[in-house]
CSV table of C-alpha atoms in Angstrom, one decimal:
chain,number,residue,atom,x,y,z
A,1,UNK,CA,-5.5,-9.6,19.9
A,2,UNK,CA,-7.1,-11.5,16.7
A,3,UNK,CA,-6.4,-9.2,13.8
A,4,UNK,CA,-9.3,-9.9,10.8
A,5,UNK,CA,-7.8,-8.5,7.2
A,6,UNK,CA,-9.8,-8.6,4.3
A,7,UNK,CA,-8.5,-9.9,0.8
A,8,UNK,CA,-6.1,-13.0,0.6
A,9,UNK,CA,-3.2,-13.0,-1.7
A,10,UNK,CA,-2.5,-8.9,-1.4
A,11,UNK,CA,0.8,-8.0,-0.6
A,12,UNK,CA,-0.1,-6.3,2.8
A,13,UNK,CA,-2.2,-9.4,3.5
A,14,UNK,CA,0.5,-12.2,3.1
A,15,UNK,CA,2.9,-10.0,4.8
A,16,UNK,CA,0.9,-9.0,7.6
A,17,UNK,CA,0.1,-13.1,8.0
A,18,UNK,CA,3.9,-13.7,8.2
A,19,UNK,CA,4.2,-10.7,10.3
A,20,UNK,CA,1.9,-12.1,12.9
A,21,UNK,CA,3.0,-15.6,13.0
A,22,UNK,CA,6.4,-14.5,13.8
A,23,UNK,CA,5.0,-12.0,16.6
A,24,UNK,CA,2.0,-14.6,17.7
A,25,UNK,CA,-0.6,-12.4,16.6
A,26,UNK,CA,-3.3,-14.0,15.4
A,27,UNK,CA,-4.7,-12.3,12.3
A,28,UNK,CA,-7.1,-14.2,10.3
A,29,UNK,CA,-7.5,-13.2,6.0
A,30,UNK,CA,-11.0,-13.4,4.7
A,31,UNK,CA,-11.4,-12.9,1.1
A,32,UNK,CA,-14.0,-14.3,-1.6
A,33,UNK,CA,-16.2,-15.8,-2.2
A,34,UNK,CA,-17.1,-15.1,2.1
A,35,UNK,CA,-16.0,-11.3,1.2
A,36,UNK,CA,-16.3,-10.0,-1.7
A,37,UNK,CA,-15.6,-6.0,-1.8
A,38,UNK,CA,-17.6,-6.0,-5.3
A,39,UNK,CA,-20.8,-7.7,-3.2
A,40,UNK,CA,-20.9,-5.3,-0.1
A,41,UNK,CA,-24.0,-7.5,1.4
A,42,UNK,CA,-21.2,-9.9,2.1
A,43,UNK,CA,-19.4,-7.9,4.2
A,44,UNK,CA,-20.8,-7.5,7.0
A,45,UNK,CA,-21.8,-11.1,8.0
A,46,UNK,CA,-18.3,-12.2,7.2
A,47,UNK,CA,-16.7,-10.0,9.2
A,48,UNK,CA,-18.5,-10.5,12.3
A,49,UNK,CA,-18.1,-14.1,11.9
A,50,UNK,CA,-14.3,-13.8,12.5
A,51,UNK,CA,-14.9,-11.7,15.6
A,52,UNK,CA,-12.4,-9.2,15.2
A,53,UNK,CA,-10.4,-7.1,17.5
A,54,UNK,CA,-8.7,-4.8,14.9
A,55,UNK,CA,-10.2,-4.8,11.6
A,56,UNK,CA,-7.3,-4.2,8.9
A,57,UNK,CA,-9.4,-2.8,5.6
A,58,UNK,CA,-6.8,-4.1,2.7
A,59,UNK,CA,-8.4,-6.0,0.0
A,60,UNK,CA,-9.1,-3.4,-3.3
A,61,UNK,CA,-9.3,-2.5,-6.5
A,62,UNK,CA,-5.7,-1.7,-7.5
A,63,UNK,CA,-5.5,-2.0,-11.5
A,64,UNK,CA,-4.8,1.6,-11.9
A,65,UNK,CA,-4.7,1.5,-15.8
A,66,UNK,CA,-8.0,-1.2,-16.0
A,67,UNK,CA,-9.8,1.3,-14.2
A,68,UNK,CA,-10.1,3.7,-16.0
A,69,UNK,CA,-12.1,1.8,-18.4
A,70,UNK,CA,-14.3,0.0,-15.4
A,71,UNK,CA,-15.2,2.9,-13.1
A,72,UNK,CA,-18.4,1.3,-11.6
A,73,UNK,CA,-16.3,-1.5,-10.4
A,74,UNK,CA,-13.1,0.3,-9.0
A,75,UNK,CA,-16.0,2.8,-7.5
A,76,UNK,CA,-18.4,-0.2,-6.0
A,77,UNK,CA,-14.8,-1.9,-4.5
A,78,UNK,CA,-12.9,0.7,-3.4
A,79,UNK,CA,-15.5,3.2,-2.4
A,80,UNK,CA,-18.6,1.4,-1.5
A,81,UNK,CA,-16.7,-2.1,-0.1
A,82,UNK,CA,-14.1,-0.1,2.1
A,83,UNK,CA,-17.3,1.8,3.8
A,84,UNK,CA,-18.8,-1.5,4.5
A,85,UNK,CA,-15.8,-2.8,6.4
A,86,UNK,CA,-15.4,0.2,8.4
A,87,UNK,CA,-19.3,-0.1,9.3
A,88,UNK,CA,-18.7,-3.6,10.2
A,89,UNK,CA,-16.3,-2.8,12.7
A,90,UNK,CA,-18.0,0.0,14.5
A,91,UNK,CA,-21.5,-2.4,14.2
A,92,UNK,CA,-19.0,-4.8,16.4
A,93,UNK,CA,-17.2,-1.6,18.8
A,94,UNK,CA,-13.9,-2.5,17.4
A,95,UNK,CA,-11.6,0.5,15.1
A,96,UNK,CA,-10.7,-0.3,11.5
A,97,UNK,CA,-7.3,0.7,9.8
A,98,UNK,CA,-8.2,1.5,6.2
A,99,UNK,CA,-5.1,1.3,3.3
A,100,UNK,CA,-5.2,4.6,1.1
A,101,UNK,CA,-2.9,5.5,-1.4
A,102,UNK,CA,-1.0,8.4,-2.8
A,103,UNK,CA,-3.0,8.7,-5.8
A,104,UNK,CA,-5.6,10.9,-4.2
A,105,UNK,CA,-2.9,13.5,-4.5
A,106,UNK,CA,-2.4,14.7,-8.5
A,107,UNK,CA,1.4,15.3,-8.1
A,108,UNK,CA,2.2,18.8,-8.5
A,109,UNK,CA,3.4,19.7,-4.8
A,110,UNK,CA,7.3,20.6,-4.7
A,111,UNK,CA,7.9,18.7,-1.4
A,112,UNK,CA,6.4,16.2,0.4
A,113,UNK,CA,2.8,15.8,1.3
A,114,UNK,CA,1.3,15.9,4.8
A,115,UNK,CA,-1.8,14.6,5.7
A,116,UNK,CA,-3.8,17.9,5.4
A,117,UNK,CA,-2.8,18.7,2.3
A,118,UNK,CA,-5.8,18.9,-0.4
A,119,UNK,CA,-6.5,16.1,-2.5
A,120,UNK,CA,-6.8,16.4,-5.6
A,121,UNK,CA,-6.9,12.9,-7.6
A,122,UNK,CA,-5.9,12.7,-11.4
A,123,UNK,CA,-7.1,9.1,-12.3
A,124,UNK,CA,-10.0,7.1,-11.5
A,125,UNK,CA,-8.0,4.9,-9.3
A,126,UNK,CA,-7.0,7.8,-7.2
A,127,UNK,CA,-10.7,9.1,-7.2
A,128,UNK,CA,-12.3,5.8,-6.0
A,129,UNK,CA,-9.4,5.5,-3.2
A,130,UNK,CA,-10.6,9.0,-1.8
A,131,UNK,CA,-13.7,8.3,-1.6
A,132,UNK,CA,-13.0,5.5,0.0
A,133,UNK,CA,-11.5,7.3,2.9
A,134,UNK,CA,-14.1,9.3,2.5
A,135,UNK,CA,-16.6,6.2,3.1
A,136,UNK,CA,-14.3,4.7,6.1
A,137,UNK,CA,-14.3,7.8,8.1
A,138,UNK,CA,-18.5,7.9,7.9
A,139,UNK,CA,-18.6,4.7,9.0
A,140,UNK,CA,-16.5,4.6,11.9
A,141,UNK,CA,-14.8,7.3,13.8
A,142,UNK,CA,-12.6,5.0,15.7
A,143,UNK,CA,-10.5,4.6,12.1
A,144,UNK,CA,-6.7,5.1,10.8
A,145,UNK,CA,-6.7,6.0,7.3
A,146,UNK,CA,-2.9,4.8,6.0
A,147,UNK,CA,-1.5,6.3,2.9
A,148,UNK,CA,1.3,4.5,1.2
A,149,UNK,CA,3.1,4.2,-1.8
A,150,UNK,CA,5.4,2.6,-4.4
A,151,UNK,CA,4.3,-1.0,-2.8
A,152,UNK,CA,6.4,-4.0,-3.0
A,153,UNK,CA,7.2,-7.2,-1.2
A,154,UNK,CA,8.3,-10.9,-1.9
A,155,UNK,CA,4.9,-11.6,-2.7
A,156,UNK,CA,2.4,-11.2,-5.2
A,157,UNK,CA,3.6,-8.7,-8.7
A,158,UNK,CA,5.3,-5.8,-7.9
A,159,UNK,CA,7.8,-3.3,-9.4
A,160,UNK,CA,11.2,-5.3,-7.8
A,161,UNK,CA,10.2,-8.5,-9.2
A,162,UNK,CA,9.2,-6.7,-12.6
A,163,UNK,CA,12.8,-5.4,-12.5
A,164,UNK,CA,14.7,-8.6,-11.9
A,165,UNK,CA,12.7,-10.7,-13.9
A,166,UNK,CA,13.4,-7.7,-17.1
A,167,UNK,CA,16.9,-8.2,-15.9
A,168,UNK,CA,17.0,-12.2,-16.5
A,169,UNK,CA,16.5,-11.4,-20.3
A,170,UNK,CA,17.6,-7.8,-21.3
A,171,UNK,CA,20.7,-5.9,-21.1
A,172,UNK,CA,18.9,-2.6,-20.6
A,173,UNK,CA,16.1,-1.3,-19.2
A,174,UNK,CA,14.0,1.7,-19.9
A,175,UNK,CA,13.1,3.5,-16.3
A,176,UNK,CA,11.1,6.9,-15.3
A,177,UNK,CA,13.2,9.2,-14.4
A,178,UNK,CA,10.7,12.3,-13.3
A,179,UNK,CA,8.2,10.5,-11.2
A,180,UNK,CA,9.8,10.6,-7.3
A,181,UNK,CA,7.9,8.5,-4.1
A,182,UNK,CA,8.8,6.7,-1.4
A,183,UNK,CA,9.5,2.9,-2.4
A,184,UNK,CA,7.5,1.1,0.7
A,185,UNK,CA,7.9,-2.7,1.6
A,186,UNK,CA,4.9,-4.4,2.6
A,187,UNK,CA,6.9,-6.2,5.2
A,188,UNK,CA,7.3,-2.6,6.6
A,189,UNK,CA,3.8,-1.7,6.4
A,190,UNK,CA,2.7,-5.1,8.3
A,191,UNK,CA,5.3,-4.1,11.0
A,192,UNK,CA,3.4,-1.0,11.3
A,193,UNK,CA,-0.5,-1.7,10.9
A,194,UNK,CA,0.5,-4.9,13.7
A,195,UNK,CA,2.2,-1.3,15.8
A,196,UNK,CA,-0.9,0.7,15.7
A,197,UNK,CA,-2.9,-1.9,16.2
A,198,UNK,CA,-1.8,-3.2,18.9
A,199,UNK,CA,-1.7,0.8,20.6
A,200,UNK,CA,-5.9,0.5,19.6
A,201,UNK,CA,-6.3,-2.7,21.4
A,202,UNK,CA,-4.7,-2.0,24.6
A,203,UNK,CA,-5.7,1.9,24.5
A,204,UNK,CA,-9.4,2.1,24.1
A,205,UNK,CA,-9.4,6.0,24.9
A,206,UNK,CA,-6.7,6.5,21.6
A,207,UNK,CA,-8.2,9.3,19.9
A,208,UNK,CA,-5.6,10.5,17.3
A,209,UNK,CA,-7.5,8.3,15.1
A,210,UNK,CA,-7.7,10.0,11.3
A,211,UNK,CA,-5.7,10.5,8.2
A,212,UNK,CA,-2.0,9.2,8.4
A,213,UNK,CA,0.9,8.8,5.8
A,214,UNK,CA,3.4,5.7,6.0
A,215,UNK,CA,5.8,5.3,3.7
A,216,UNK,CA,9.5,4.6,3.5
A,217,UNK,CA,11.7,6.5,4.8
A,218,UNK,CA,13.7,8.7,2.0
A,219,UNK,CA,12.7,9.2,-1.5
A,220,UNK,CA,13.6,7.8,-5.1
A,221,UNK,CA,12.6,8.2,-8.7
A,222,UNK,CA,11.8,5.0,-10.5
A,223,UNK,CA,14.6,4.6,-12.1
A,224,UNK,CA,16.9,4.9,-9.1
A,225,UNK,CA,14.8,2.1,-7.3
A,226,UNK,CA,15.3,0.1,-10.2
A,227,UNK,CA,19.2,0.9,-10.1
A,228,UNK,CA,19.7,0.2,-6.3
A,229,UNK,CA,17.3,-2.9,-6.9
A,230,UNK,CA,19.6,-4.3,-9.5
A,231,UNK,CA,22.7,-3.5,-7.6
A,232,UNK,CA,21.7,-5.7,-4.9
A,233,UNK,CA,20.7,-8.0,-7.2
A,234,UNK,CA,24.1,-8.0,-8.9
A,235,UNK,CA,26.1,-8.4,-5.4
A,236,UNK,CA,23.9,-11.0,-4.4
A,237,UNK,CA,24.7,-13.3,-7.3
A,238,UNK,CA,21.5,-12.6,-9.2
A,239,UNK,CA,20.5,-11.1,-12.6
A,240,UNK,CA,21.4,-7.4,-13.3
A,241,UNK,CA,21.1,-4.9,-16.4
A,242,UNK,CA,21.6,-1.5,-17.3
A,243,UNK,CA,19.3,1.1,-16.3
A,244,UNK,CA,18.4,4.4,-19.0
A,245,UNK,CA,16.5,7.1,-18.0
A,246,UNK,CA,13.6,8.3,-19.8
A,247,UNK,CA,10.3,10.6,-19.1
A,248,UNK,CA,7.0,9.8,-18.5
A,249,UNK,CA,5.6,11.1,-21.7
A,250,UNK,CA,8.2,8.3,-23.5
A,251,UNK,CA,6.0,5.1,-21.5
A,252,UNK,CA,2.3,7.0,-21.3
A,253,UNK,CA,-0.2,4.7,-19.3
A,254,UNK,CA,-3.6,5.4,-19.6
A,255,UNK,CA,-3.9,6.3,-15.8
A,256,UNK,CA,-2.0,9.5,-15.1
A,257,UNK,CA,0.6,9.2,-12.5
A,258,UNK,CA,1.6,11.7,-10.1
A,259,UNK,CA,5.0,12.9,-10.9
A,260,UNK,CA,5.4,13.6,-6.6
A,261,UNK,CA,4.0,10.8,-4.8
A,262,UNK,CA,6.6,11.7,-1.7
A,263,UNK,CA,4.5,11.3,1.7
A,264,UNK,CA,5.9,13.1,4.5
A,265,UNK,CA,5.3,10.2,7.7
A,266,UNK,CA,6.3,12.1,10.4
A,267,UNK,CA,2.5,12.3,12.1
A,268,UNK,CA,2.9,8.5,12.2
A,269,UNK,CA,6.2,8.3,13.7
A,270,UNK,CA,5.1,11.4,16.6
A,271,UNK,CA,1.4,9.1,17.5
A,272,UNK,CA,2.6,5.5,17.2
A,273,UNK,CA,6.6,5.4,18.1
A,274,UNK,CA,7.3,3.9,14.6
A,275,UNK,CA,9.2,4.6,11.6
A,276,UNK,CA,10.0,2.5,8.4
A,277,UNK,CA,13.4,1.8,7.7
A,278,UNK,CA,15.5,3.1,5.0
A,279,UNK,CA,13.9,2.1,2.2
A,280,UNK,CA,17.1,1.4,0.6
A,281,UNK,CA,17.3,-1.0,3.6
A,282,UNK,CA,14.1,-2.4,3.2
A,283,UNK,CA,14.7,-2.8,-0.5
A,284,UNK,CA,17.6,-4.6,-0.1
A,285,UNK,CA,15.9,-7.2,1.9
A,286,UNK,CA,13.3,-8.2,-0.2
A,287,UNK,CA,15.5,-8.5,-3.4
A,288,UNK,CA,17.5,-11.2,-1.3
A,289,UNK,CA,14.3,-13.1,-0.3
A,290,UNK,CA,13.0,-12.6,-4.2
A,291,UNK,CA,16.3,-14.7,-5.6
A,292,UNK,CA,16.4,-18.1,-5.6
């Protein structure tokens, strides 16, 4: 199976690379200047020059705040790119499993979302992601449409390595309190995207494709990931610092965040066999790859 995944340096790219050397999967990046997201007439030609089996749609726009000042762009990447890729891989007869996020849900839910909940984006970010979903599914039916959340890996920035590298220098830091999600490792997501795609390749009549959360499994505010992150930190020898509670009003972003980002995965786990760790677990295991 030759896995073709578009962007270079993303999280879910470098640890879907390391994911496939260590299960001898070949899975080949393209990125810019072959692929450019922002220049969709370079999409097309570039991926059916790496003669994919499984296209993985991963490269985007992902500055949630700069976004909302550069609309066009997030729009032309995540919207008008991501269709591209999925019309790519049906111009070639071969599925595409498109990243989403939980920003195309505005927060106010009590529990956990499911896949057929309504969407209802509250930044431009979360807007641009939707309609890129939107985009994938016209493309190419043979699609899986992953929602995740609360990203983070050894590569790349990301809210663990924000945390220990605060913690290096400070005493105490300032955490969210009333936002809650499921913190998801990249490592876990690769594990899982390398899962369904290998059910795709070997089942060519698989038609559960669609909308599907993964996530990790449990849930957490921000500022109880940033405790159990600097915990393990602690135990492990590395830096570690208080952590104080405070609201989202006391650190407003320009982008508004949902305050439940919490993804139910349970249609994943019922189609493909597969569930993410405990992402206390999963945390853990990246904070002791992230020290030196």
């Amino acid at each position: 199976m030759r896995l073709v995944v578009t962007g270079r340096e993303g999280q879910v790219v470098s640890s879907l690379l390391e994911a496939g050397q260590l299960a001898g999967v070949d899975v080949i990046a393209i990125g810019r200047p072959q692929l450019d997201l922002a220049n969709p007439d370079t999409v097309i030609e570039a991926i059916a020059a790496a003669r994919p089996d499984v296209v993985v749609s991963a490269a985007a726009y992902t500055a949630v705040d700069q976004a909302e000042d550069e609309p066009d762009l997030a729009f032309r990447v995540n919207a008008v790119g991501a269709g591209k890729v999925a019309q790519a891989a049906a111009r070639l007869g071969v599925p595409v499993i498109h990243l989403s996020t939980d920003y195309v849900f505005d927060g106010s839910a009590s529990g956990s979302y499911v896949e057929t909940d309504a969407t209802a984006p509250a930044s431009v970010y979360g807007a641009t992601k939707l309609a890129g979903e939107q985009a994938v599914a016209a493309a190419n039916p043979r699609n899986l449409i992953l929602r995740t959340a609360w990203v983070y890996s050894p590569f790349g920035k990301n809210f663990v390595k924000t945390m220990l590298r605060l913690a290096a220098d400070r005493d105490e830091i300032s955490v969210v309190a009333d936002q809650w999600g499921n913190p998801t490792s990249a490592l876990d997501i690769a594990d899982a995207i390398l899962h369904a795609a290998a059910t795709l390749h070997r089942d060519k009549d698989f038609a559960a494709f669609g909308i599907y959360h993964l996530a990790g499994t449990g849930e957490a505010n921000w500022s109880g990931f940033a405790r159990h992150i600097l915990d393990t930190s602690r135990v492990s020898g590395g830096p570690s610092a208080r952590v104080r509670d405070i609201t989202t009003t006391d650190y407003p972003t320009k982008a508004r965040r949902p305050a439940n980002s919490r993804l139910s995965s349970a249609k994943f786990a019922s189609a493909f066999g597969w569930s993410a760790p405990d992402w206390r677990l999963s945390t853990e295991a990246v904070v002791r790859r992230v020290l030196p």
